[in-house]
Amino acid sequence: MTAELLDDRALDALRSRFSGEVIAPGSPAYDEARVIFNAMVDKRPAVIAQCATVDDVAAAVAFGTERDLEIAVRCGGHGVTGAALSEGGLVVDLRRLNAVEIDPVARVARVGGGAVMGDLDRACQAHGLAVTGGRVSTTGVGGLVLGGGSGWLERKFGLMCDNLLAAELVTADGRRVRASEHENPELFWALHGGGGNFGVVTAFVFGLHPLPEFSMALLMWPAEGGPELARAYRDAMDAAPDEAGGAMIFFTAPPEPFVPDHLVGQFAAGVLITYAGTAEQARPWVAPMLGYGHQVEVVQDVPYADLQCMIDDPPGFRNYWSAAYLTGVPDPALEKFCEAAREMVVPSPSQHALFPMGGAVALGPTEYPVPWRSAPWAVHPFGMWEDPADDARVCDWAHRAAVDMAPWSVGASYLNFMSEEDDEVAIAARGTANAARLAAVKAEYDPGNVFHLNHNIRPA
């Protein structure tokens, strides 16, 4: 069914049982409502259902299935793949369901399915608490945790999915389902890396951790110093405690007050060290990088939620992401990583990042479908650019930069960092041994594969 075939009578029928807003082509709010983070995506849904309640979610799903509309679920984050929209279909938009409730005594957060990390981080920070989340405040909680959930605090607190206590869903047939260790445990297991395949998650419950202090260190160099810096960073992080996280990144130096004029807009290399503790405690892990002629040095205490907002990804650019999870980064791997960075579009918001993993990630639950948790390092080519004429160039760069790391791959990658994949890659990302089990869960909760606009699992 297309947008033209949804007449006013059908839309009025949905509106009559809907608390939120139903937006269709021709509405003044339509074009804004269909914009997502990735400017490469330009889809025109037949209807956008901006849900205000869980009943709205159930009504929207029923409306879509009754009329055989393709259903997309929009959680509120980046949606780089474009799966948050459907061409000529229905969008179940959860962004109004973004409330966060904190129980500081039990150290538990209840989070709406449309919340972004800024919503959760700010609510937690008021109580000196935190949970692993995305690396910027604009990351959607839902997509993040359902794919596993990697972020700055993961070496200390584990992946975001490791801290998931329960989830509430609306299934394709309208059922309200709660999943936890003791309620629908197979579904609960599948939500740890299985993605948005099993229903619309309207709320999550997370366990929280004390985080009374947090700090960061940022160092920058011209990009020519990248290879030496990468080796120094690798050696320092291999020895660092779990409190230390961060990344070594190639990027375009931004026009910030702390960046010297001659470096602004130029190809640069940098190190960001995040630390679950004070700047004084972090300094020993910064010291090994200080002897290489850095031109920017910022080491300071900063609230965690503030850091998240400082490095938000700019909206409105074209995006293509990829990733590789590695058994290690010996010198030949670092050379490949640095060589790939030279093909980036500069200036642009693109980044080529090397993330330390390990710590609580590697020591976390092994039964979940996140086989890449064993990787001590990850490479993330993060293409962001403005000119459509650069599409092929940037997509090819991001793809090849990950493929070049194949000799050191653990054989699985984090789908939240992948702009596209084939069936083989999708299965490997969740673990080949988990494929049949995930397909069985899919068959129980979504046998018709209604929720297929994602890194899809076909029902058994």
PDB file of N, CA and C in Angstrom, residues 135 150 154 233 246-248 322-329 334 337 352-358 372 374-381 401-402 405 408 410 412-414 417:
ATOM      1  N   ARG A 135      28.430   6.597  22.763  1.00  0.00           N
ATOM      2  CA  ARG A 135      29.556   7.517  22.926  1.00  0.00           C
ATOM      3  C   ARG A 135      29.186   8.976  22.689  1.00  0.00           C
ATOM      4  N   SER A 150      27.699  -0.693  23.085  1.00  0.00           N
ATOM      5  CA  SER A 150      29.104  -0.380  23.352  1.00  0.00           C
ATOM      6  C   SER A 150      29.240   1.102  23.674  1.00  0.00           C
ATOM      7  N   GLU A 154      32.223   0.802  29.031  1.00  0.00           N
ATOM      8  CA  GLU A 154      32.054  -0.644  28.917  1.00  0.00           C
ATOM      9  C   GLU A 154      33.167  -1.445  29.577  1.00  0.00           C
ATOM     10  N   TYR A 233      49.603   4.505  22.126  1.00  0.00           N
ATOM     11  CA  TYR A 233      48.269   4.365  22.700  1.00  0.00           C
ATOM     12  C   TYR A 233      47.943   2.895  22.954  1.00  0.00           C
ATOM     13  N   GLY A 246      38.179   5.052  25.972  1.00  0.00           N
ATOM     14  CA  GLY A 246      38.501   6.114  25.020  1.00  0.00           C
ATOM     15  C   GLY A 246      38.731   5.605  23.619  1.00  0.00           C
ATOM     16  N   ALA A 247      39.558   6.340  22.862  1.00  0.00           N
ATOM     17  CA  ALA A 247      39.814   5.988  21.468  1.00  0.00           C
ATOM     18  C   ALA A 247      41.016   6.751  20.957  1.00  0.00           C
ATOM     19  N   MET A 248      41.697   6.171  19.965  1.00  0.00           N
ATOM     20  CA  MET A 248      42.673   6.887  19.147  1.00  0.00           C
ATOM     21  C   MET A 248      41.973   7.147  17.824  1.00  0.00           C
ATOM     22  N   SER A 322      31.151   1.520   9.299  1.00  0.00           N
ATOM     23  CA  SER A 322      31.571   0.131   9.275  1.00  0.00           C
ATOM     24  C   SER A 322      32.406  -0.141  10.532  1.00  0.00           C
ATOM     25  N   ALA A 323      32.809  -1.382  10.711  1.00  0.00           N
ATOM     26  CA  ALA A 323      33.565  -1.722  11.916  1.00  0.00           C
ATOM     27  C   ALA A 323      34.248  -3.070  11.744  1.00  0.00           C
ATOM     28  N   ALA A 324      35.301  -3.267  12.527  1.00  0.00           N
ATOM     29  CA  ALA A 324      35.993  -4.550  12.596  1.00  0.00           C
ATOM     30  C   ALA A 324      36.423  -4.785  14.038  1.00  0.00           C
ATOM     31  N   TYR A 325      36.177  -5.981  14.551  1.00  0.00           N
ATOM     32  CA  TYR A 325      36.540  -6.341  15.925  1.00  0.00           C
ATOM     33  C   TYR A 325      37.691  -7.337  15.878  1.00  0.00           C
ATOM     34  N   LEU A 326      38.735  -7.051  16.650  1.00  0.00           N
ATOM     35  CA  LEU A 326      40.036  -7.648  16.392  1.00  0.00           C
ATOM     36  C   LEU A 326      40.571  -8.469  17.561  1.00  0.00           C
ATOM     37  N   THR A 327      41.369  -9.493  17.202  1.00  0.00           N
ATOM     38  CA  THR A 327      42.039 -10.313  18.209  1.00  0.00           C
ATOM     39  C   THR A 327      43.198  -9.572  18.856  1.00  0.00           C
ATOM     40  N   GLY A 328      43.636  -8.503  18.249  1.00  0.00           N
ATOM     41  CA  GLY A 328      44.735  -7.680  18.739  1.00  0.00           C
ATOM     42  C   GLY A 328      45.135  -6.690  17.671  1.00  0.00           C
ATOM     43  N   VAL A 329      46.018  -5.771  18.023  1.00  0.00           N
ATOM     44  CA  VAL A 329      46.498  -4.799  17.043  1.00  0.00           C
ATOM     45  C   VAL A 329      48.041  -4.775  17.049  1.00  0.00           C
ATOM     46  N   LEU A 334      48.233  -1.961  13.013  1.00  0.00           N
ATOM     47  CA  LEU A 334      48.230  -0.510  13.214  1.00  0.00           C
ATOM     48  C   LEU A 334      48.638   0.223  11.941  1.00  0.00           C
ATOM     49  N   PHE A 337      45.626   0.301   9.750  1.00  0.00           N
ATOM     50  CA  PHE A 337      44.677   1.264  10.306  1.00  0.00           C
ATOM     51  C   PHE A 337      45.068   2.691   9.924  1.00  0.00           C
ATOM     52  N   HIS A 352      38.082   8.054  11.930  1.00  0.00           N
ATOM     53  CA  HIS A 352      38.570   6.679  11.829  1.00  0.00           C
ATOM     54  C   HIS A 352      39.133   6.342  13.196  1.00  0.00           C
ATOM     55  N   ALA A 353      38.430   5.472  13.936  1.00  0.00           N
ATOM     56  CA  ALA A 353      38.699   5.303  15.359  1.00  0.00           C
ATOM     57  C   ALA A 353      39.191   3.901  15.689  1.00  0.00           C
ATOM     58  N   LEU A 354      40.040   3.847  16.692  1.00  0.00           N
ATOM     59  CA  LEU A 354      40.545   2.604  17.268  1.00  0.00           C
ATOM     60  C   LEU A 354      40.111   2.577  18.730  1.00  0.00           C
ATOM     61  N   PHE A 355      39.240   1.624  19.079  1.00  0.00           N
ATOM     62  CA  PHE A 355      38.679   1.554  20.430  1.00  0.00           C
ATOM     63  C   PHE A 355      39.308   0.404  21.221  1.00  0.00           C
ATOM     64  N   PRO A 356      39.712   0.637  22.470  1.00  0.00           N
ATOM     65  CA  PRO A 356      40.091  -0.474  23.344  1.00  0.00           C
ATOM     66  C   PRO A 356      38.853  -1.141  23.911  1.00  0.00           C
ATOM     67  N   MET A 357      38.820  -2.447  23.888  1.00  0.00           N
ATOM     68  CA  MET A 357      37.711  -3.204  24.466  1.00  0.00           C
ATOM     69  C   MET A 357      38.236  -3.895  25.734  1.00  0.00           C
ATOM     70  N   GLY A 358      37.911  -5.149  25.920  1.00  0.00           N
ATOM     71  CA  GLY A 358      38.430  -5.889  27.064  1.00  0.00           C
ATOM     72  C   GLY A 358      37.740  -5.501  28.358  1.00  0.00           C
ATOM     73  N   TRP A 372      31.322 -10.813  19.483  1.00  0.00           N
ATOM     74  CA  TRP A 372      32.435  -9.872  19.340  1.00  0.00           C
ATOM     75  C   TRP A 372      32.937  -9.335  20.673  1.00  0.00           C
ATOM     76  N   SER A 374      34.567 -10.726  22.798  1.00  0.00           N
ATOM     77  CA  SER A 374      35.888 -11.273  23.100  1.00  0.00           C
ATOM     78  C   SER A 374      37.025 -10.418  22.547  1.00  0.00           C
ATOM     79  N   ALA A 375      36.707  -9.491  21.644  1.00  0.00           N
ATOM     80  CA  ALA A 375      37.751  -8.707  20.973  1.00  0.00           C
ATOM     81  C   ALA A 375      38.373  -7.687  21.923  1.00  0.00           C
ATOM     82  N   PRO A 376      39.706  -7.645  22.030  1.00  0.00           N
ATOM     83  CA  PRO A 376      40.337  -6.614  22.864  1.00  0.00           C
ATOM     84  C   PRO A 376      40.405  -5.247  22.191  1.00  0.00           C
ATOM     85  N   TRP A 377      40.208  -5.187  20.859  1.00  0.00           N
ATOM     86  CA  TRP A 377      40.277  -3.923  20.126  1.00  0.00           C
ATOM     87  C   TRP A 377      39.237  -3.910  19.014  1.00  0.00           C
ATOM     88  N   ALA A 378      38.816  -2.697  18.632  1.00  0.00           N
ATOM     89  CA  ALA A 378      37.879  -2.523  17.523  1.00  0.00           C
ATOM     90  C   ALA A 378      38.284  -1.320  16.690  1.00  0.00           C
ATOM     91  N   VAL A 379      38.063  -1.421  15.391  1.00  0.00           N
ATOM     92  CA  VAL A 379      38.289  -0.311  14.455  1.00  0.00           C
ATOM     93  C   VAL A 379      36.934   0.124  13.911  1.00  0.00           C
ATOM     94  N   HIS A 380      36.715   1.430  13.905  1.00  0.00           N
ATOM     95  CA  HIS A 380      35.421   1.964  13.462  1.00  0.00           C
ATOM     96  C   HIS A 380      35.625   3.079  12.439  1.00  0.00           C
ATOM     97  N   PRO A 381      35.536   2.787  11.136  1.00  0.00           N
ATOM     98  CA  PRO A 381      35.511   3.836  10.113  1.00  0.00           C
ATOM     99  C   PRO A 381      34.113   4.476  10.090  1.00  0.00           C
ATOM    100  N   ALA A 401      38.295   0.064   4.800  1.00  0.00           N
ATOM    101  CA  ALA A 401      39.047   0.246   6.037  1.00  0.00           C
ATOM    102  C   ALA A 401      38.749  -0.860   7.046  1.00  0.00           C
ATOM    103  N   ALA A 402      37.526  -1.374   7.025  1.00  0.00           N
ATOM    104  CA  ALA A 402      37.183  -2.497   7.887  1.00  0.00           C
ATOM    105  C   ALA A 402      37.674  -3.816   7.303  1.00  0.00           C
ATOM    106  N   MET A 405      41.212  -5.020   7.886  1.00  0.00           N
ATOM    107  CA  MET A 405      41.565  -5.570   9.193  1.00  0.00           C
ATOM    108  C   MET A 405      41.231  -7.052   9.313  1.00  0.00           C
ATOM    109  N   TRP A 408      43.111  -9.874  11.275  1.00  0.00           N
ATOM    110  CA  TRP A 408      43.110  -9.844  12.741  1.00  0.00           C
ATOM    111  C   TRP A 408      41.695  -9.912  13.311  1.00  0.00           C
ATOM    112  N   VAL A 410      38.040 -11.132  14.760  1.00  0.00           N
ATOM    113  CA  VAL A 410      37.523 -12.222  15.586  1.00  0.00           C
ATOM    114  C   VAL A 410      36.430 -12.989  14.841  1.00  0.00           C
ATOM    115  N   ALA A 412      33.479 -11.639  13.861  1.00  0.00           N
ATOM    116  CA  ALA A 412      32.158 -11.060  14.105  1.00  0.00           C
ATOM    117  C   ALA A 412      32.321  -9.567  14.325  1.00  0.00           C
ATOM    118  N   SER A 413      31.285  -8.818  13.988  1.00  0.00           N
ATOM    119  CA  SER A 413      31.332  -7.371  14.166  1.00  0.00           C
ATOM    120  C   SER A 413      30.028  -6.890  14.772  1.00  0.00           C
ATOM    121  N   TYR A 414      30.055  -5.691  15.312  1.00  0.00           N
ATOM    122  CA  TYR A 414      28.948  -5.066  16.022  1.00  0.00           C
ATOM    123  C   TYR A 414      27.998  -4.440  15.009  1.00  0.00           C
ATOM    124  N   PHE A 417      27.249  -0.688  14.370  1.00  0.00           N
ATOM    125  CA  PHE A 417      28.228   0.126  13.652  1.00  0.00           C
ATOM    126  C   PHE A 417      28.242  -0.180  12.156  1.00  0.00           C
TER     127      PHE A 417
END
